[in-house]
Every structure is written in C-alpha cells, then in structure tokens.
Amino acid sequence: MSISSERPVSAEQIYAALAALAAEPVADTEKRPEGPQEEDRLQLLGSLLAKTELEITAATRLTEEEEIEDVLETLLGWGEQIGADPGLAVNVLTNRLQRTAVQVSEPEAEELPPGREAAFAAVMTAVYALGAQLHAERGDTEGTRRALSGAEEALIDILQGMHDLRVAIGDAAGQEDEADG
C-alpha cells in the first residue's frame, strides 16, 4: 500500500522541529552552505524519530503496570495521528518493523550473535505475517503464499538463533557435540 501525506513537511520544517527540541544535527556548512535540502528529508525525519523515541523511552516508567499504561498513552497519540484507516496503520507498522529489523541486524556486522539473529528473524516474522494478511485481504493468493513462506523461514531462524544461544551458554549441545555423542 502506497501512502502520501496530505501536508508533507519540508526538510526545513523538520530541521526547525529538531532545533526546537535542541536536537538539530550538526550542519556540514561545506557540504550544505544553504542549510538542509529536500534530499536530507529522510535523514532528518530519522533524527526526529530517534529524538521522539528517546523522549518516549525516558518518559516511560519502569514498573510493569505503569510501563503498560505509558505505552498505551503513547498509542493514543499515535492513533490520533494515523486515524481510523486500518490499512494505513498496518503500512506504518510494517515500515517501522522493517526499520527495526535493519537496526537489529547491525548491517555493518559480518555475523550476528545468535540472540540478535533470533530477534531479527522475529521482527521479520511479523513483517511477513502482516504482509500475508494484507495479500489475503486483497485476494492475492500467490502473494499470501510468498509472505507465509517468508514467515515460516523466519520462524525457523528464530528457533535456530535461540538454540545457538543455548549452545553458547552451555544449556544445549552444539552440532559438534551431537556428532561426537
């Protein structure tokens, strides 16, 4: 599902919001002597998103009951911005999950530790499952099958990552141990 903003914000507006929050990125005056440009928009939005997430995290109380209340409170504000369109909500959630998967996967790392590998696969399972549901709602059987296959592969990766972590802490035998036994 493709979406467009009714009133898209400019790079300049995003930069102003970051400045108002004392979170504006350090400007490279040699690269951008005229200030933020439209091609900087996504990076600036990422900065604004990070600032928002940091503020939410700092404001969330750490006791289990209060934490749930705080999370629900942020979801009220989120819902006010998204509106009543469930397709839009799923699109935004899928986009967020994809960003989370990339962050969890540490793109610069050659190999992920098993716990992070399992976490990456868990996020991707959610992405594929949401995609499968969207395809099914549209009557796209092949798209549904492809997304379900991706979700199933990701589920296997979750189990493998969790097993590898158990091996790492000595709670389970590794492949070498099983071959010797």
Short mmCIF file of N, CA and C in Angstrom, two decimals, residues 19-168:
data_model
loop_
_atom_site.label_atom_id
_atom_site.label_comp_id
_atom_site.label_asym_id
_atom_site.label_seq_id
_atom_site.Cartn_x
_atom_site.Cartn_y
_atom_site.Cartn_z
N ALA A 19 15.52 21.67 15.86
CA ALA A 19 16.13 22.81 16.55
C ALA A 19 15.32 23.19 17.78
N ALA A 20 13.99 23.17 17.66
CA ALA A 20 13.13 23.50 18.80
C ALA A 20 13.32 22.50 19.94
N LEU A 21 13.72 21.28 19.61
CA LEU A 21 13.95 20.25 20.63
C LEU A 21 15.42 20.17 21.03
N ALA A 22 16.22 21.13 20.57
CA ALA A 22 17.67 21.16 20.83
C ALA A 22 18.32 19.86 20.36
N ALA A 23 17.89 19.36 19.21
CA ALA A 23 18.39 18.09 18.69
C ALA A 23 18.80 18.18 17.22
N GLU A 24 19.00 19.38 16.73
CA GLU A 24 19.34 19.51 15.31
C GLU A 24 20.73 18.91 15.06
N PRO A 25 20.88 18.22 13.92
CA PRO A 25 22.19 17.66 13.60
C PRO A 25 23.17 18.77 13.27
N VAL A 26 24.43 18.49 13.50
CA VAL A 26 25.46 19.47 13.18
C VAL A 26 25.51 19.62 11.67
N ALA A 27 25.35 20.83 11.22
CA ALA A 27 25.31 21.10 9.78
C ALA A 27 26.72 21.10 9.21
N ASP A 28 26.88 20.47 8.07
CA ASP A 28 28.14 20.49 7.34
C ASP A 28 28.06 21.68 6.39
N THR A 29 28.60 22.82 6.83
CA THR A 29 28.46 24.05 6.04
C THR A 29 29.22 23.98 4.71
N GLU A 30 30.23 23.12 4.62
CA GLU A 30 30.91 22.97 3.34
C GLU A 30 30.04 22.19 2.36
N LYS A 31 29.39 21.15 2.86
CA LYS A 31 28.54 20.31 2.01
C LYS A 31 27.22 20.99 1.72
N ARG A 32 26.65 21.66 2.71
CA ARG A 32 25.33 22.29 2.59
C ARG A 32 25.39 23.73 3.15
N PRO A 33 26.06 24.65 2.43
CA PRO A 33 26.14 26.02 2.94
C PRO A 33 24.77 26.70 3.05
N GLU A 34 23.80 26.22 2.27
CA GLU A 34 22.48 26.84 2.28
C GLU A 34 21.52 26.17 3.26
N GLY A 35 22.03 25.23 4.09
CA GLY A 35 21.18 24.57 5.07
C GLY A 35 20.58 23.28 4.54
N PRO A 36 19.64 22.72 5.28
CA PRO A 36 19.06 21.43 4.88
C PRO A 36 18.30 21.53 3.56
N GLN A 37 18.46 20.49 2.76
CA GLN A 37 17.80 20.42 1.46
C GLN A 37 16.78 19.28 1.47
N GLU A 38 15.93 19.26 0.46
CA GLU A 38 14.89 18.23 0.40
C GLU A 38 15.48 16.82 0.36
N GLU A 39 16.67 16.65 -0.23
CA GLU A 39 17.27 15.32 -0.24
C GLU A 39 17.73 14.87 1.15
N ASP A 40 17.75 15.80 2.12
CA ASP A 40 18.10 15.48 3.50
C ASP A 40 16.87 15.07 4.32
N ARG A 41 15.71 15.15 3.71
CA ARG A 41 14.43 14.98 4.42
C ARG A 41 14.34 13.66 5.19
N LEU A 42 14.63 12.53 4.55
CA LEU A 42 14.50 11.24 5.23
C LEU A 42 15.48 11.12 6.40
N GLN A 43 16.70 11.60 6.21
CA GLN A 43 17.67 11.54 7.31
C GLN A 43 17.20 12.43 8.46
N LEU A 44 16.68 13.60 8.15
CA LEU A 44 16.16 14.49 9.20
C LEU A 44 14.95 13.86 9.90
N LEU A 45 14.08 13.22 9.12
CA LEU A 45 12.94 12.52 9.73
C LEU A 45 13.43 11.41 10.66
N GLY A 46 14.49 10.71 10.25
CA GLY A 46 15.08 9.69 11.12
C GLY A 46 15.60 10.27 12.41
N SER A 47 16.22 11.45 12.33
CA SER A 47 16.69 12.13 13.54
C SER A 47 15.53 12.52 14.44
N LEU A 48 14.48 13.04 13.84
CA LEU A 48 13.30 13.42 14.61
C LEU A 48 12.64 12.19 15.25
N LEU A 49 12.59 11.11 14.50
CA LEU A 49 12.04 9.87 15.04
C LEU A 49 12.87 9.38 16.23
N ALA A 50 14.20 9.40 16.08
CA ALA A 50 15.07 8.97 17.18
C ALA A 50 14.87 9.85 18.41
N LYS A 51 14.78 11.15 18.22
CA LYS A 51 14.55 12.06 19.35
C LYS A 51 13.23 11.73 20.02
N THR A 52 12.19 11.48 19.23
CA THR A 52 10.89 11.13 19.78
C THR A 52 10.97 9.82 20.56
N GLU A 53 11.63 8.82 19.99
CA GLU A 53 11.75 7.53 20.68
C GLU A 53 12.55 7.66 21.96
N LEU A 54 13.60 8.47 21.95
CA LEU A 54 14.37 8.69 23.18
C LEU A 54 13.51 9.36 24.25
N GLU A 55 12.71 10.33 23.85
CA GLU A 55 11.84 11.01 24.81
C GLU A 55 10.78 10.06 25.37
N ILE A 56 10.20 9.23 24.51
CA ILE A 56 9.21 8.25 24.97
C ILE A 56 9.87 7.28 25.94
N THR A 57 11.06 6.80 25.61
CA THR A 57 11.76 5.86 26.48
C THR A 57 12.07 6.49 27.82
N ALA A 58 12.53 7.73 27.81
CA ALA A 58 12.85 8.42 29.06
C ALA A 58 11.59 8.67 29.90
N ALA A 59 10.46 8.87 29.25
CA ALA A 59 9.22 9.18 29.97
C ALA A 59 8.47 7.93 30.43
N THR A 60 8.86 6.77 29.93
CA THR A 60 8.16 5.53 30.28
C THR A 60 8.65 5.03 31.63
N ARG A 61 7.71 4.84 32.54
CA ARG A 61 8.04 4.33 33.87
C ARG A 61 8.42 2.86 33.78
N LEU A 62 9.24 2.42 34.71
CA LEU A 62 9.83 1.09 34.58
C LEU A 62 9.11 -0.03 35.31
N THR A 63 8.08 0.28 36.09
CA THR A 63 7.34 -0.82 36.71
C THR A 63 6.40 -1.39 35.67
N GLU A 64 6.15 -2.69 35.76
CA GLU A 64 5.38 -3.37 34.72
C GLU A 64 4.02 -2.72 34.48
N GLU A 65 3.28 -2.46 35.54
CA GLU A 65 1.93 -1.89 35.39
C GLU A 65 1.99 -0.48 34.80
N GLU A 66 2.88 0.35 35.33
CA GLU A 66 2.98 1.73 34.84
C GLU A 66 3.52 1.77 33.42
N GLU A 67 4.44 0.86 33.10
CA GLU A 67 5.00 0.84 31.76
C GLU A 67 3.90 0.58 30.73
N ILE A 68 3.03 -0.37 31.01
CA ILE A 68 1.92 -0.66 30.09
C ILE A 68 1.03 0.58 29.94
N GLU A 69 0.73 1.25 31.04
CA GLU A 69 -0.08 2.47 30.97
C GLU A 69 0.59 3.52 30.10
N ASP A 70 1.89 3.69 30.27
CA ASP A 70 2.62 4.69 29.49
C ASP A 70 2.64 4.32 28.00
N VAL A 71 2.84 3.04 27.71
CA VAL A 71 2.83 2.60 26.31
C VAL A 71 1.46 2.86 25.70
N LEU A 72 0.40 2.52 26.43
CA LEU A 72 -0.95 2.76 25.93
C LEU A 72 -1.20 4.25 25.70
N GLU A 73 -0.66 5.08 26.57
CA GLU A 73 -0.82 6.54 26.42
C GLU A 73 -0.15 7.02 25.13
N THR A 74 1.04 6.50 24.83
CA THR A 74 1.70 6.90 23.58
C THR A 74 0.91 6.40 22.37
N LEU A 75 0.28 5.23 22.50
CA LEU A 75 -0.51 4.70 21.39
C LEU A 75 -1.74 5.55 21.12
N LEU A 76 -2.27 6.21 22.14
CA LEU A 76 -3.40 7.12 21.92
C LEU A 76 -2.98 8.26 20.99
N GLY A 77 -1.82 8.85 21.27
CA GLY A 77 -1.31 9.92 20.41
C GLY A 77 -0.99 9.41 19.02
N TRP A 78 -0.43 8.21 18.94
CA TRP A 78 -0.11 7.60 17.65
C TRP A 78 -1.38 7.42 16.83
N GLY A 79 -2.41 6.89 17.48
CA GLY A 79 -3.68 6.65 16.80
C GLY A 79 -4.34 7.93 16.32
N GLU A 80 -4.18 9.00 17.09
CA GLU A 80 -4.75 10.29 16.68
C GLU A 80 -4.11 10.77 15.38
N GLN A 81 -2.82 10.53 15.22
CA GLN A 81 -2.13 10.95 14.00
C GLN A 81 -2.45 10.04 12.82
N ILE A 82 -2.53 8.74 13.06
CA ILE A 82 -2.78 7.77 11.98
C ILE A 82 -4.22 7.82 11.51
N GLY A 83 -5.14 7.96 12.45
CA GLY A 83 -6.56 7.97 12.10
C GLY A 83 -7.15 6.57 12.12
N ALA A 84 -8.34 6.45 11.54
CA ALA A 84 -9.11 5.20 11.64
C ALA A 84 -8.88 4.23 10.49
N ASP A 85 -7.94 4.48 9.63
CA ASP A 85 -7.69 3.62 8.47
C ASP A 85 -6.79 2.45 8.87
N PRO A 86 -7.33 1.23 9.00
CA PRO A 86 -6.51 0.10 9.42
C PRO A 86 -5.41 -0.25 8.42
N GLY A 87 -5.66 -0.04 7.13
CA GLY A 87 -4.64 -0.30 6.12
C GLY A 87 -3.44 0.62 6.29
N LEU A 88 -3.71 1.88 6.58
CA LEU A 88 -2.63 2.84 6.82
C LEU A 88 -1.84 2.44 8.06
N ALA A 89 -2.55 2.04 9.12
CA ALA A 89 -1.88 1.63 10.35
C ALA A 89 -0.95 0.45 10.08
N VAL A 90 -1.40 -0.54 9.32
CA VAL A 90 -0.57 -1.70 9.01
C VAL A 90 0.62 -1.28 8.16
N ASN A 91 0.42 -0.36 7.23
CA ASN A 91 1.51 0.12 6.39
C ASN A 91 2.58 0.80 7.25
N VAL A 92 2.15 1.65 8.17
CA VAL A 92 3.09 2.36 9.05
C VAL A 92 3.80 1.36 9.97
N LEU A 93 3.05 0.40 10.52
CA LEU A 93 3.66 -0.61 11.39
C LEU A 93 4.69 -1.45 10.63
N THR A 94 4.35 -1.83 9.41
CA THR A 94 5.28 -2.63 8.60
C THR A 94 6.55 -1.84 8.33
N ASN A 95 6.41 -0.56 8.02
CA ASN A 95 7.57 0.29 7.79
C ASN A 95 8.44 0.37 9.05
N ARG A 96 7.78 0.53 10.20
CA ARG A 96 8.52 0.59 11.47
C ARG A 96 9.24 -0.73 11.73
N LEU A 97 8.56 -1.84 11.50
CA LEU A 97 9.17 -3.15 11.72
C LEU A 97 10.38 -3.35 10.80
N GLN A 98 10.28 -2.91 9.56
CA GLN A 98 11.40 -3.04 8.63
C GLN A 98 12.60 -2.23 9.13
N ARG A 99 12.36 -1.02 9.63
CA ARG A 99 13.46 -0.23 10.19
C ARG A 99 14.06 -0.94 11.39
N THR A 100 13.19 -1.49 12.24
CA THR A 100 13.66 -2.21 13.42
C THR A 100 14.51 -3.41 13.03
N ALA A 101 14.07 -4.15 12.03
CA ALA A 101 14.83 -5.32 11.58
C ALA A 101 16.22 -4.92 11.12
N VAL A 102 16.32 -3.85 10.36
CA VAL A 102 17.63 -3.39 9.89
C VAL A 102 18.49 -2.96 11.07
N GLN A 103 17.91 -2.27 12.04
CA GLN A 103 18.68 -1.85 13.21
C GLN A 103 19.14 -3.04 14.03
N VAL A 104 18.28 -4.03 14.21
CA VAL A 104 18.64 -5.22 14.98
C VAL A 104 19.73 -6.00 14.27
N SER A 105 19.71 -6.01 12.95
CA SER A 105 20.64 -6.84 12.19
C SER A 105 22.05 -6.30 12.13
N GLU A 106 22.28 -5.10 12.63
CA GLU A 106 23.62 -4.50 12.58
C GLU A 106 24.23 -4.67 11.19
N PRO A 107 23.78 -3.88 10.21
CA PRO A 107 24.22 -4.07 8.82
C PRO A 107 25.74 -4.11 8.63
N GLU A 108 26.50 -3.50 9.53
CA GLU A 108 27.95 -3.49 9.38
C GLU A 108 28.60 -4.78 9.88
N ALA A 109 27.88 -5.57 10.66
CA ALA A 109 28.45 -6.79 11.25
C ALA A 109 28.54 -7.90 10.20
N GLU A 110 29.65 -8.65 10.25
CA GLU A 110 29.79 -9.79 9.34
C GLU A 110 28.88 -10.93 9.76
N GLU A 111 28.79 -11.16 11.08
CA GLU A 111 27.94 -12.23 11.60
C GLU A 111 27.27 -11.73 12.87
N LEU A 112 25.99 -12.01 12.98
CA LEU A 112 25.24 -11.57 14.15
C LEU A 112 25.38 -12.57 15.28
N PRO A 113 25.42 -12.08 16.53
CA PRO A 113 25.33 -13.01 17.65
C PRO A 113 23.97 -13.71 17.59
N PRO A 114 23.88 -14.93 18.10
CA PRO A 114 22.65 -15.71 17.93
C PRO A 114 21.39 -15.04 18.49
N GLY A 115 21.50 -14.32 19.58
CA GLY A 115 20.32 -13.65 20.13
C GLY A 115 19.81 -12.56 19.20
N ARG A 116 20.72 -11.82 18.60
CA ARG A 116 20.31 -10.77 17.65
C ARG A 116 19.76 -11.39 16.37
N GLU A 117 20.34 -12.51 15.97
CA GLU A 117 19.83 -13.22 14.78
C GLU A 117 18.39 -13.66 15.02
N ALA A 118 18.13 -14.20 16.21
CA ALA A 118 16.76 -14.62 16.54
C ALA A 118 15.83 -13.41 16.61
N ALA A 119 16.31 -12.31 17.17
CA ALA A 119 15.48 -11.10 17.26
C ALA A 119 15.17 -10.55 15.86
N PHE A 120 16.17 -10.54 14.98
CA PHE A 120 15.95 -10.10 13.60
C PHE A 120 14.88 -10.97 12.94
N ALA A 121 15.00 -12.28 13.11
CA ALA A 121 14.04 -13.20 12.50
C ALA A 121 12.64 -13.00 13.08
N ALA A 122 12.56 -12.68 14.37
CA ALA A 122 11.26 -12.45 14.99
C ALA A 122 10.58 -11.22 14.39
N VAL A 123 11.35 -10.17 14.19
CA VAL A 123 10.79 -8.96 13.58
C VAL A 123 10.36 -9.26 12.15
N MET A 124 11.18 -9.98 11.41
CA MET A 124 10.83 -10.30 10.03
C MET A 124 9.61 -11.22 9.97
N THR A 125 9.43 -12.09 10.97
CA THR A 125 8.23 -12.91 11.02
C THR A 125 7.00 -12.02 11.06
N ALA A 126 7.06 -10.98 11.88
CA ALA A 126 5.94 -10.04 11.98
C ALA A 126 5.71 -9.32 10.65
N VAL A 127 6.79 -8.89 10.00
CA VAL A 127 6.66 -8.21 8.70
C VAL A 127 5.97 -9.13 7.69
N TYR A 128 6.46 -10.36 7.60
CA TYR A 128 5.87 -11.31 6.65
C TYR A 128 4.42 -11.65 7.00
N ALA A 129 4.12 -11.82 8.29
CA ALA A 129 2.75 -12.16 8.69
C ALA A 129 1.79 -11.02 8.36
N LEU A 130 2.20 -9.78 8.63
CA LEU A 130 1.35 -8.64 8.26
C LEU A 130 1.16 -8.57 6.75
N GLY A 131 2.25 -8.82 6.02
CA GLY A 131 2.16 -8.82 4.56
C GLY A 131 1.24 -9.92 4.05
N ALA A 132 1.33 -11.09 4.66
CA ALA A 132 0.46 -12.20 4.25
C ALA A 132 -1.00 -11.84 4.46
N GLN A 133 -1.29 -11.20 5.58
CA GLN A 133 -2.68 -10.81 5.85
C GLN A 133 -3.17 -9.78 4.83
N LEU A 134 -2.32 -8.81 4.51
CA LEU A 134 -2.71 -7.81 3.50
C LEU A 134 -2.97 -8.46 2.14
N HIS A 135 -2.08 -9.37 1.74
CA HIS A 135 -2.28 -10.06 0.46
C HIS A 135 -3.57 -10.87 0.48
N ALA A 136 -3.84 -11.54 1.59
CA ALA A 136 -5.06 -12.35 1.70
C ALA A 136 -6.30 -11.47 1.60
N GLU A 137 -6.26 -10.31 2.26
CA GLU A 137 -7.41 -9.39 2.21
C GLU A 137 -7.66 -8.86 0.81
N ARG A 138 -6.61 -8.79 0.00
CA ARG A 138 -6.74 -8.31 -1.38
C ARG A 138 -7.08 -9.45 -2.35
N GLY A 139 -7.13 -10.67 -1.84
CA GLY A 139 -7.41 -11.81 -2.70
C GLY A 139 -6.20 -12.28 -3.48
N ASP A 140 -5.01 -11.87 -3.08
CA ASP A 140 -3.77 -12.23 -3.76
C ASP A 140 -3.20 -13.50 -3.13
N THR A 141 -3.62 -14.64 -3.66
CA THR A 141 -3.22 -15.93 -3.10
C THR A 141 -1.72 -16.16 -3.22
N GLU A 142 -1.13 -15.85 -4.38
CA GLU A 142 0.31 -16.05 -4.56
C GLU A 142 1.13 -15.16 -3.62
N GLY A 143 0.72 -13.90 -3.50
CA GLY A 143 1.40 -13.00 -2.57
C GLY A 143 1.29 -13.50 -1.13
N THR A 144 0.13 -14.03 -0.79
CA THR A 144 -0.07 -14.58 0.55
C THR A 144 0.87 -15.76 0.78
N ARG A 145 0.95 -16.64 -0.21
CA ARG A 145 1.84 -17.81 -0.10
C ARG A 145 3.30 -17.39 0.07
N ARG A 146 3.74 -16.43 -0.74
CA ARG A 146 5.14 -15.97 -0.64
C ARG A 146 5.42 -15.39 0.74
N ALA A 147 4.50 -14.57 1.23
CA ALA A 147 4.70 -13.96 2.55
C ALA A 147 4.67 -15.02 3.65
N LEU A 148 3.78 -15.99 3.54
CA LEU A 148 3.74 -17.07 4.53
C LEU A 148 5.02 -17.89 4.51
N SER A 149 5.57 -18.13 3.31
CA SER A 149 6.84 -18.85 3.21
C SER A 149 7.96 -18.07 3.90
N GLY A 150 7.97 -16.76 3.69
CA GLY A 150 8.97 -15.93 4.37
C GLY A 150 8.81 -16.00 5.87
N ALA A 151 7.57 -15.96 6.35
CA ALA A 151 7.32 -16.03 7.80
C ALA A 151 7.76 -17.38 8.35
N GLU A 152 7.49 -18.45 7.62
CA GLU A 152 7.89 -19.78 8.08
C GLU A 152 9.41 -19.91 8.14
N GLU A 153 10.11 -19.39 7.12
CA GLU A 153 11.58 -19.42 7.14
C GLU A 153 12.11 -18.61 8.31
N ALA A 154 11.50 -17.46 8.57
CA ALA A 154 11.94 -16.63 9.68
C ALA A 154 11.70 -17.33 11.02
N LEU A 155 10.59 -18.06 11.14
CA LEU A 155 10.34 -18.81 12.37
C LEU A 155 11.43 -19.85 12.62
N ILE A 156 11.86 -20.52 11.56
CA ILE A 156 12.96 -21.48 11.68
C ILE A 156 14.21 -20.77 12.16
N ASP A 157 14.48 -19.58 11.61
CA ASP A 157 15.66 -18.80 12.01
C ASP A 157 15.58 -18.38 13.47
N ILE A 158 14.37 -18.08 13.97
CA ILE A 158 14.21 -17.74 15.39
C ILE A 158 14.65 -18.94 16.24
N LEU A 159 14.11 -20.10 15.92
CA LEU A 159 14.44 -21.30 16.69
C LEU A 159 15.92 -21.63 16.62
N GLN A 160 16.52 -21.46 15.44
CA GLN A 160 17.95 -21.74 15.29
C GLN A 160 18.77 -20.76 16.13
N GLY A 161 18.42 -19.48 16.08
CA GLY A 161 19.15 -18.49 16.87
C GLY A 161 19.03 -18.75 18.36
N MET A 162 17.84 -19.12 18.82
CA MET A 162 17.65 -19.42 20.24
C MET A 162 18.45 -20.67 20.63
N HIS A 163 18.46 -21.68 19.76
CA HIS A 163 19.25 -22.89 20.03
C HIS A 163 20.74 -22.54 20.10
N ASP A 164 21.21 -21.75 19.13
CA ASP A 164 22.62 -21.37 19.11
C ASP A 164 23.00 -20.60 20.37
N LEU A 165 22.10 -19.77 20.87
CA LEU A 165 22.38 -19.04 22.11
C LEU A 165 22.42 -20.01 23.29
N ARG A 166 21.54 -21.00 23.30
CA ARG A 166 21.58 -22.03 24.36
C ARG A 166 22.91 -22.79 24.31
N VAL A 167 23.38 -23.11 23.11
CA VAL A 167 24.67 -23.78 22.96
C VAL A 167 25.77 -22.88 23.52
N ALA A 168 25.70 -21.60 23.21
CA ALA A 168 26.74 -20.66 23.66
C ALA A 168 26.83 -20.57 25.18
#
